[in-house]
Amino acid sequence: MIRRTFQAAMSLGRHRVLPGAPYVLPKLNPTSAFGSSTDSLVSRLCQRKTDKKDYALPNASWCPDMLNLYQEFLEKTKTEGWIKLPSFKSNRDHIQGLKLPFGLAVASDKSDSRIFTRCIQEEGQGYEYVIFFHPSEKKSICLFQPGPYLEGPPGFAHGGSLATMMDETFSKTAYLAGEGLLTLSLNIRFKNLIPVGSLAVLNVDVEKIEDQKLYISCITQSRDKQIVYAKCSGVFLQLQLEEESPQ
Amino acid sequence: MIRRTFQAAMSLGRHRVLPGAPYVLPKLNPTSAFGSSTDSLVSRLCQRKTDKKDYALPNASWCPDMLNLYQEFLEKTKTEGWIKLPSFKSNRDHIQGLKLPFGLAVASDKSDSRIFTRCIQEEGQGYEYVIFFHPSEKKSICLFQPGPYLEGPPGFAHGGSLATMMDETFSKTAYLAGEGLLTLSLNIRFKNLIPVGSLAVLNVDVEKIEDQKLYISCITQSRDKQIVYAKCSGKEVLSLSPHSVLAT
């Protein structure tokens, strides 16, 4: 069985992209190059009628910094246009009825899979995080508290755990901002170690959308911005999800 | 409390570096720029007298490709100079009696911490991996099988799970090859998705050591090399001391 590669998917996808000049992201245009409005993408990802548990909610393991900043952004969801994204145990729960396009999808056992950032179920031991997204500004903020199962150097988060948090935040942001679906590249510069149990704040911005690619960047800092933990830039491939064929 | 930053640690360390031209890694020189021999670094990391469990051993969840390639490299540990690295539940177990230098270390609860790549204890559900290192060639190979708790796109490994596997393999390789200690940067180009439960092979090479930095690269492929999953280049900062780390 020949599986379709990214490259094949890209060339197939090119036939479906609207012709025209490179698409520089205007702040007030809610429609992505592919025609799906931001509203409909947000609706789809947020699954408002689902009964699935939302893990992006405060619990006893959250440090004071994280609780405070969470409350601040919760206020902003009422007054300044921010949206709190839910976070389900599996990515499948975020895209019910849809699948990867162009033959990339595989039949696989759905029963016991988890999205990597929710792989550890015990409160406070692994990833504690919540993402807020701003639809018209095309930016997001992720509050991230790494637990003791995420260690690299003793007492500090593993570099890979932050790389993963960046990739996941990019992933959700790129999808909502312009149907960015698959990570093409990540370029991470680490500046400082994040102590286990402390809050790291990821500020993410979509830079531009061009040639079926979405360019995105992130700076990760302490809450007071006095310590920069890392900077990252990423590129995502724009692809539309397909409807699953009826079972 | 002012915590020391990478930058502060690097400038402190600069005073201790042996003067001389940039250090290009010779294949047959087993001594790192700082005087610790590869043998002693390998001994330290491998903790041969420990009673800690080694997780880098076959179990029922390993796919046939992984088992076969593992056996191939096990043979090479007898005949071609490769070393199989043990993998403990916590990085603290790898460096017993030692700590991070230059005030970077923090007092922290040791009782319930895990190295990220061993965070999931159930066989086959998270990371299954083993790293083989070649001391004189300064290269390593990591056999990596992502389980269903590492998902991103349904049925495939999360990009971050591969980034983590690269960072961890770089980390151990850089340490053994030249006392590389902390990751400064990672530049990853993803080419294809890795199906959950299949084998991905990471081939890692140390490119050079220069200005207290170790340059390292990796290509991740299917076993038959027909599918390239990703390429990555990284930089590690060296531990910055002739006597590497301070004893507690």
Coordinates of C-alpha atoms in Angstrom, one line a residue, chain B residues 36-158:
Chain B
S36 CA 36.7 13.6 30.5
S37 CA 37.3 10.5 28.3
T38 CA 34.4 9.0 26.4
D39 CA 34.9 5.9 28.4
S40 CA 34.3 7.7 31.7
L41 CA 31.3 9.6 30.4
V42 CA 29.8 6.3 29.1
S43 CA 30.4 4.6 32.5
R44 CA 28.8 7.5 34.3
L45 CA 25.7 7.6 32.2
C46 CA 25.3 3.8 32.1
Q47 CA 25.5 3.3 35.8
R48 CA 26.5 -0.3 35.5
K49 CA 26.2 -1.1 39.2
T50 CA 22.7 0.3 39.6
D51 CA 19.7 -1.7 40.5
K52 CA 17.4 0.6 38.6
K53 CA 15.2 -0.9 35.9
D54 CA 16.4 -0.5 32.3
Y55 CA 13.4 0.4 30.1
A56 CA 15.3 0.1 26.8
L57 CA 14.7 -3.6 26.5
P58 CA 12.3 -5.6 24.3
N59 CA 8.8 -6.2 25.5
A60 CA 5.6 -7.7 24.0
S61 CA 4.6 -4.4 22.4
W62 CA 7.6 -4.1 20.1
C63 CA 6.7 -4.6 16.5
P64 CA 8.7 -7.2 14.4
D65 CA 10.8 -4.5 12.7
M66 CA 11.9 -3.1 16.0
L67 CA 12.7 -6.5 17.4
N68 CA 14.8 -7.4 14.3
L69 CA 16.7 -4.2 14.1
Y70 CA 17.3 -4.4 17.9
Q71 CA 18.9 -7.9 17.5
E72 CA 21.0 -6.6 14.6
F73 CA 22.5 -3.8 16.8
L74 CA 22.9 -6.1 19.8
E75 CA 25.2 -8.2 17.6
K76 CA 27.1 -5.0 16.7
T77 CA 27.7 -4.3 20.4
K78 CA 29.8 -7.5 20.4
T79 CA 31.6 -7.1 17.1
E80 CA 31.6 -3.5 15.9
G81 CA 32.0 -1.3 19.0
W82 CA 28.4 -0.1 19.5
I83 CA 27.1 0.3 23.0
K84 CA 23.5 -0.1 24.0
L85 CA 22.5 2.7 26.4
P86 CA 20.3 1.9 29.4
S87 CA 17.2 4.1 29.9
F88 CA 16.0 4.7 33.5
K89 CA 12.7 6.1 34.7
S90 CA 14.4 9.4 35.7
N91 CA 17.4 11.4 34.5
R92 CA 18.5 11.6 38.1
D93 CA 19.2 7.9 38.0
H94 CA 21.6 8.5 35.1
I95 CA 23.7 11.1 37.0
Q96 CA 23.7 9.9 40.6
G97 CA 25.8 12.1 42.8
L98 CA 25.9 14.9 40.2
K99 CA 23.9 18.0 39.5
L100 CA 23.7 20.9 37.0
P101 CA 26.6 23.4 37.3
F102 CA 26.7 27.1 37.8
G103 CA 23.7 27.6 40.0
L104 CA 21.3 26.2 37.5
A105 CA 20.3 23.3 39.8
V106 CA 17.2 23.6 41.9
A107 CA 16.1 21.8 45.0
S108 CA 13.1 19.7 43.9
D109 CA 11.0 16.8 45.0
K110 CA 12.8 13.7 43.8
S111 CA 10.1 11.3 44.8
D112 CA 7.8 11.4 41.9
S113 CA 9.6 12.7 38.8
R114 CA 10.1 10.9 35.5
I115 CA 12.1 11.7 32.4
F116 CA 9.5 12.8 29.9
T117 CA 10.3 9.9 27.5
R118 CA 9.4 7.4 30.2
C119 CA 6.3 9.3 31.5
I120 CA 4.0 6.5 30.4
Q121 CA 4.6 3.3 32.2
E122 CA 2.1 1.0 30.4
E123 CA 4.0 -1.2 27.8
G124 CA 3.5 0.0 24.2
Q125 CA 1.2 2.9 25.0
G126 CA 3.7 5.7 25.0
Y127 CA 7.4 5.8 24.0
E128 CA 9.1 2.5 23.2
Y129 CA 12.7 3.3 22.3
V130 CA 16.3 2.2 22.6
I131 CA 19.5 4.1 21.8
F132 CA 22.8 2.6 20.6
F133 CA 25.9 4.8 20.6
H134 CA 29.2 4.4 18.8
P135 CA 32.0 6.0 20.8
S136 CA 34.7 6.5 18.2
E137 CA 32.3 7.4 15.3
K138 CA 30.4 9.8 17.6
K139 CA 27.1 8.7 16.3
S140 CA 24.0 7.0 17.5
I141 CA 20.9 5.3 16.4
C142 CA 17.5 5.4 18.1
L143 CA 14.8 2.8 17.4
F144 CA 11.5 4.6 18.2
Q145 CA 8.0 3.1 18.3
P146 CA 5.3 5.7 19.2
G147 CA 2.2 4.3 21.0
P148 CA -1.5 5.4 20.9
Y149 CA -1.0 7.9 23.8
L150 CA 1.4 9.9 21.5
E151 CA -1.2 10.8 18.9
G152 CA -1.5 14.0 16.9
P153 CA -3.5 13.4 13.7
P154 CA -5.6 10.3 14.3
G155 CA -3.5 7.2 13.8
F156 CA -0.2 9.1 13.6
A157 CA 2.4 10.3 16.1
H158 CA 2.2 13.9 17.3

